XYZ file of C-alpha atoms in Angstrom:
435
model
C 0.000 0.000 0.000
C 1.057 3.571 -0.771
C -0.198 5.750 2.076
C 0.171 9.522 2.313
C 1.402 10.694 5.722
C 1.796 14.120 7.302
C 2.947 15.864 10.447
C 3.206 19.330 11.977
C 6.728 20.813 12.133
C 8.170 21.141 15.626
C 8.784 24.735 16.711
C 12.136 24.873 18.490
C 13.932 28.195 19.032
C 16.753 27.230 16.639
C 14.342 26.711 13.743
C 14.001 28.890 10.655
C 10.808 30.784 9.865
C 11.142 30.301 6.102
C 13.195 27.159 5.363
C 10.727 24.368 6.135
C 7.754 26.168 4.550
C 9.856 26.421 1.376
C 10.700 22.691 1.384
C 7.154 21.650 2.311
C 5.447 24.129 -0.052
C 3.422 25.607 2.813
C 2.827 29.125 4.080
C 5.082 30.387 6.900
C 3.373 30.596 10.280
C 5.675 33.232 11.768
C 7.084 30.651 14.185
C 10.567 29.122 13.939
C 9.843 25.724 12.375
C 12.759 23.404 13.184
C 11.964 19.752 12.387
C 9.406 17.684 10.523
C 9.280 14.121 11.924
C 8.247 11.317 9.569
C 8.145 8.070 11.486
C 6.456 6.230 14.326
C 8.450 7.594 17.267
C 6.064 7.872 20.209
C 7.037 11.487 20.924
C 5.689 12.722 17.578
C 4.374 10.012 15.218
C 3.356 10.950 11.700
C -0.348 10.823 10.905
C -2.046 9.071 8.034
C -3.272 11.863 5.756
C -7.037 12.190 5.444
C -7.702 10.542 8.813
C -8.744 13.737 10.574
C -12.211 12.476 11.630
C -10.561 9.558 13.400
C -6.843 10.413 13.680
C -4.666 7.466 12.727
C -0.928 7.612 13.369
C 1.812 5.402 11.985
C 1.930 3.758 15.400
C -1.739 2.802 15.040
C -1.243 1.620 11.460
C 1.702 -0.608 12.351
C 0.121 -2.029 15.490
C -3.095 -2.901 13.613
C -1.194 -4.893 11.001
C 2.469 -5.279 11.964
C 3.184 -7.966 9.365
C 2.180 -5.637 6.528
C 3.239 -2.243 7.856
C 5.916 -3.034 10.438
C 9.516 -4.206 10.355
C 9.922 -7.815 11.484
C 6.525 -7.490 13.169
C 7.523 -4.343 15.101
C 8.052 -0.623 14.773
C 10.379 1.245 12.408
C 14.029 1.180 13.479
C 14.564 4.620 11.889
C 13.131 8.128 11.964
C 13.221 10.468 8.951
C 13.330 14.227 9.522
C 13.578 17.455 7.549
C 15.523 20.192 9.357
C 15.297 23.961 8.931
C 18.255 25.294 10.929
C 18.021 29.008 11.609
C 20.387 29.173 14.601
C 23.078 26.902 16.088
C 21.958 23.725 17.822
C 23.573 22.567 21.049
C 26.955 20.851 21.173
C 25.881 17.246 21.586
C 26.651 13.550 21.361
C 24.490 10.435 21.192
C 24.993 7.145 23.055
C 25.709 3.597 21.952
C 22.963 1.019 22.572
C 24.595 -0.349 25.707
C 25.023 3.162 27.117
C 21.420 4.069 26.277
C 20.054 0.921 27.913
C 22.073 1.544 31.045
C 21.244 5.243 31.268
C 17.533 4.722 30.580
C 17.289 2.025 33.268
C 19.227 4.168 35.751
C 16.965 7.197 35.316
C 13.851 5.009 35.478
C 15.083 3.510 38.739
C 15.707 7.015 40.076
C 12.077 7.894 39.333
C 12.876 10.685 36.863
C 9.801 11.305 34.719
C 10.202 10.929 30.950
C 9.120 14.546 30.424
C 11.440 15.912 33.160
C 13.800 18.513 31.575
C 16.611 17.100 33.725
C 16.332 13.700 32.073
C 19.153 12.664 29.696
C 17.744 9.383 28.345
C 14.270 9.350 26.788
C 14.524 5.733 25.569
C 16.867 2.737 25.534
C 18.069 3.060 21.944
C 21.188 4.432 20.289
C 20.964 7.427 17.931
C 23.430 7.366 15.043
C 22.337 9.876 12.419
C 22.988 10.930 8.830
C 22.366 14.443 7.489
C 22.153 15.219 3.749
C 22.163 18.867 2.728
C 19.340 20.354 0.659
C 21.026 23.769 0.800
C 24.415 24.914 2.058
C 24.776 23.642 5.631
C 27.429 24.625 8.154
C 28.186 22.388 11.116
C 30.729 21.554 13.766
C 31.616 17.873 13.542
C 34.318 15.850 15.272
C 37.738 16.756 16.617
C 40.428 18.293 14.436
C 44.169 18.142 15.116
C 45.050 20.022 18.295
C 47.991 21.687 16.553
C 45.574 23.383 14.134
C 43.388 24.510 17.034
C 46.470 25.862 18.816
C 47.394 27.915 15.738
C 43.932 29.491 15.634
C 43.936 30.191 19.387
C 47.330 31.884 18.988
C 46.058 33.968 16.060
C 43.142 35.202 18.185
C 45.498 35.968 21.093
C 47.769 38.006 18.782
C 44.775 40.140 17.835
C 43.705 40.735 21.440
C 45.297 44.168 21.862
C 41.883 45.851 21.636
C 40.279 43.922 24.520
C 42.428 45.250 27.371
C 45.225 43.778 29.431
C 42.974 41.309 31.263
C 41.338 39.995 28.071
C 44.669 39.726 26.299
C 46.146 37.804 29.238
C 43.209 35.354 29.254
C 43.447 34.677 25.523
C 47.216 34.194 25.696
C 46.678 31.767 28.568
C 44.057 29.840 26.580
C 46.355 29.635 23.548
C 49.116 28.291 25.800
C 46.723 25.681 27.234
C 45.824 24.406 23.765
C 49.473 24.354 22.716
C 50.367 22.401 25.857
C 47.474 19.983 25.248
C 48.740 19.347 21.719
C 52.004 18.044 23.199
C 50.395 15.623 25.655
C 49.862 12.721 23.239
C 50.272 11.831 19.595
C 46.569 11.068 19.104
C 45.364 14.180 20.938
C 43.007 12.317 23.267
C 44.843 13.137 26.496
C 45.112 16.765 25.430
C 41.382 17.036 24.747
C 40.667 15.380 28.094
C 42.787 18.010 29.849
C 41.123 20.890 28.012
C 37.628 19.617 28.791
C 38.613 19.286 32.471
C 39.197 23.032 32.406
C 36.421 24.112 30.055
C 33.323 22.190 31.082
C 32.899 23.374 34.656
C 32.308 26.743 32.952
C 33.770 28.820 35.795
C 34.253 32.579 35.752
C 37.708 32.387 34.137
C 36.274 30.394 31.214
C 33.377 32.842 30.875
C 35.766 35.820 30.879
C 37.914 34.122 28.240
C 34.891 33.642 25.970
C 33.936 37.298 26.417
C 37.469 38.393 25.547
C 37.384 36.199 22.453
C 34.063 37.793 21.498
C 35.617 41.280 21.608
C 38.377 40.183 19.253
C 36.148 38.207 16.878
C 33.464 40.885 16.619
C 36.016 43.628 15.981
C 37.337 44.792 12.640
C 40.999 43.965 13.184
C 42.438 41.495 10.649
C 43.197 38.051 12.064
C 45.188 35.159 10.659
C 42.039 33.038 10.865
C 39.949 31.259 8.252
C 36.993 33.435 7.278
C 34.418 30.659 7.687
C 35.666 29.868 11.200
C 35.578 33.552 12.140
C 31.993 33.785 10.903
C 31.084 30.706 12.966
C 32.685 32.169 16.086
C 30.815 35.437 15.548
C 27.559 33.529 15.331
C 28.288 31.520 18.474
C 29.334 34.460 20.667
C 26.218 36.309 19.540
C 23.772 33.476 20.291
C 25.588 32.062 23.352
C 27.731 34.763 25.000
C 30.051 33.427 27.676
C 29.325 29.769 26.850
C 32.312 27.371 27.102
C 31.030 25.690 23.937
C 32.463 28.653 22.001
C 35.993 27.633 23.031
C 35.234 23.937 22.473
C 34.230 24.789 18.892
C 37.838 25.844 18.200
C 38.851 22.226 18.798
C 36.389 20.934 16.182
C 36.096 20.780 12.398
C 33.959 23.453 10.759
C 32.188 21.574 7.950
C 30.412 23.140 4.983
C 28.059 20.865 3.077
C 26.805 21.722 -0.386
C 23.485 20.291 -1.573
C 23.766 16.508 -1.826
C 26.727 16.182 0.576
C 26.355 14.311 3.865
C 27.597 13.876 7.418
C 27.333 10.632 9.372
C 27.486 10.919 13.160
C 28.124 7.721 15.044
C 27.874 7.297 18.807
C 30.094 9.641 20.783
C 30.902 12.052 17.913
C 30.636 15.653 19.114
C 28.674 17.884 16.748
C 26.403 20.889 16.330
C 24.466 21.983 13.248
C 24.787 25.728 12.682
C 22.558 26.652 9.744
C 20.916 25.413 6.553
C 18.298 22.922 5.379
C 18.680 19.153 5.216
C 17.138 15.714 5.346
C 18.164 13.670 8.374
C 17.735 9.991 9.133
C 18.548 8.383 12.454
C 17.866 5.393 14.605
C 14.474 5.867 16.240
C 15.584 7.595 19.431
C 15.457 10.954 21.197
C 18.608 10.559 23.314
C 20.837 13.660 23.381
C 23.705 14.471 25.762
C 24.639 18.156 25.626
C 27.844 20.015 26.478
C 27.094 23.637 25.659
C 25.515 26.220 23.329
C 22.148 25.532 24.926
C 19.774 26.529 27.693
C 18.683 22.906 28.065
C 19.851 20.333 30.595
C 23.587 19.591 30.599
C 24.859 16.464 32.351
C 28.634 16.897 32.197
C 29.635 13.551 33.802
C 27.351 11.554 31.485
C 28.417 13.576 28.466
C 32.061 12.905 29.274
C 31.345 9.205 29.747
C 30.000 8.668 26.230
C 32.139 11.232 24.367
C 34.609 9.851 21.804
C 37.887 11.814 22.008
C 39.494 10.399 18.849
C 40.447 12.712 15.972
C 38.067 12.787 12.991
C 40.100 12.859 9.781
C 37.261 13.461 7.296
C 33.839 14.397 8.687
C 32.066 13.937 5.325
C 30.236 10.680 4.544
C 30.134 9.678 0.909
C 27.212 8.010 -0.840
C 27.262 5.423 -3.609
C 25.672 5.829 -7.056
C 24.503 2.305 -7.907
C 22.336 3.475 -10.804
C 21.498 6.620 -12.778
C 19.367 9.036 -10.777
C 20.142 7.330 -7.490
C 22.463 8.069 -4.572
C 22.484 5.773 -1.543
C 24.060 6.422 1.852
C 24.508 3.192 3.840
C 26.247 3.662 7.203
C 27.711 0.550 8.864
C 24.587 -0.131 10.932
C 21.403 -2.160 10.289
C 18.944 0.550 11.378
C 18.716 2.652 8.228
C 19.920 3.753 4.858
C 18.876 6.774 2.807
C 18.271 7.085 -0.940
C 18.155 10.273 -2.996
C 16.189 9.870 -6.228
C 16.379 12.422 -9.060
C 14.223 11.840 -12.134
C 13.314 13.814 -15.227
C 10.668 12.620 -17.683
C 12.511 14.392 -20.519
C 15.948 13.053 -19.635
C 17.864 11.540 -22.522
C 20.976 9.672 -21.313
C 22.450 9.973 -24.807
C 22.345 13.770 -24.586
C 23.448 13.955 -20.929
C 25.272 10.782 -19.915
C 26.098 10.261 -16.261
C 24.622 9.153 -12.959
C 22.815 12.293 -11.813
C 19.446 11.828 -13.541
C 17.239 9.071 -14.910
C 13.766 8.802 -16.404
C 12.838 6.337 -13.668
C 14.413 4.659 -10.666
C 13.233 1.488 -8.955
C 13.764 0.577 -5.309
C 13.322 -2.774 -3.673
C 10.938 -2.731 -0.703
C 11.380 -5.884 1.400
C 10.726 -3.558 4.359
C 8.610 -0.377 4.511
C 9.888 2.838 2.933
C 9.272 6.444 4.039
C 9.483 9.006 1.250
C 9.357 12.796 1.013
C 9.388 14.733 -2.260
C 11.660 17.780 -2.130
C 11.248 18.985 -5.719
C 8.722 18.644 -8.544
C 6.109 15.919 -8.939
C 6.927 12.208 -8.845
C 4.878 9.204 -9.838
C 5.271 6.212 -7.513
C 4.038 2.805 -8.624
C 4.363 -0.701 -7.205
C 5.802 -2.860 -9.960
C 3.750 -5.953 -10.793
C 1.232 -5.510 -7.958
C -2.000 -7.524 -8.160
C -3.972 -4.426 -7.219
C -2.945 -1.120 -8.782
C -0.778 0.853 -6.362
C 0.127 4.262 -7.752
C 0.461 7.772 -6.292
C 1.383 11.245 -7.511
C 3.615 12.890 -4.910
C 4.216 16.633 -5.058
C 6.955 18.694 -3.432
C 6.517 18.634 0.354
C 4.282 15.543 0.371
C 5.269 12.315 2.141
C 4.433 8.677 1.483
C 4.576 5.510 3.570
C 5.198 2.485 1.355
C 4.446 -0.913 2.861
C 6.767 -3.870 2.357
C 6.281 -5.781 -0.869
C 7.434 -5.679 -4.443
C 9.745 -3.031 -5.852
C 8.435 0.489 -6.468
C 9.283 2.676 -9.444
C 9.683 6.448 -9.165
C 9.276 8.511 -12.316
C 8.077 11.981 -13.302
C 10.258 15.051 -12.773
C 11.669 15.927 -9.377
C 13.632 14.800 -6.361
C 12.743 12.599 -3.407
C 14.456 11.131 -0.372
C 13.514 7.603 0.599
C 14.348 6.072 3.984
C 14.607 2.334 4.423
C 15.987 -0.304 6.745
C 19.723 -0.899 6.467
C 21.499 -4.131 5.657
C 20.410 -7.048 7.823
C 22.693 -9.898 8.943
C 20.938 -12.362 6.659
C 21.977 -10.386 3.605
C 21.971 -7.030 1.937
C 18.334 -5.993 1.486
C 19.285 -2.622 0.026
C 19.507 -3.678 -3.637
C 18.410 -0.830 -5.853
C 18.049 -0.494 -9.568
C 18.034 2.484 -11.905
C 16.060 2.528 -15.129
C 17.130 5.122 -17.684
């Protein structure tokens, strides 16, 4: 069955007022719309479209007929989202399964309510996630070499003559700390541990150092600092003045994604999205451990326990192009994979050879698929079905496709399709392109 689904965007403070309405082809509401959830997570399950008289969610649909609509007789192991990022998100990490199970059980035993703002674990699942850019996206992702961070800290300290003797002294001291940390170990892990020992209590010295950095960064004096990083620092000191996360960001990669590029964030990888629009897929979980750049609950000991301190050499995650018009991102986990389909009814591969477009693309569906159209109008049809299964999906519309035979996408436009990842019994992610 091809079933239209819908949901109401979630209105977090970091959301954009225009980005999601543009993707979803809806009118802006004046509120900052941050995330559209398309899945059966109990916090915000998608609703079957047209079921307003008797609301029917994906949870209801799956529980009524789990063999047809579920995954192995249960709920979806993934959650698809569309993000409209208007302001920086918190510095955060997500747990492994074992850590999530332990933390969830511990907070349950302590009697902490699931809706308590002081709760760190909302469920017992891990939360690896993949973000694909629809527009230019900027993010902080993973640790860079401490020597590079030390060079930037020194450049800021050299430009600190305008922030007074006290500010200059604090920035010189911070630069010396980073330089010293870079010498602690070859892999940088001990150095990062030492810096976090100083930064995360967020005492008055750290706060003063961030304020001194803000004076330098917001000034007009030239600095020997990458322009993108300076812009990021300006944004962070404006939205989160005095926050230790500003200094932590200097230890991280600044990543710029163009449309179609992706980040994969495994357990323990420190990150923060800063701005842009993207499609995100993750394991079905709401577990977030924060370290800064937020007004929400911060649990420093638990954050430190699950944080991975290893250097990230290349934050980008590269997709495969198994067929014309199709890009597939398959992280090394069984929970999910994500497909980007681009079709054009007028496409002639003889005139424009390559892998970017096709007249039609087919996807196997041994498990349910969740689809959202992000451009144009696409025709979705179940190949060889006994009963005719066909739908016309316009930009901003979403479809839940039950398990069964392969589906073919044609028309002219772009769609993202979420599916279960590779299972131990074999690779279920076979896809085919038809030009």
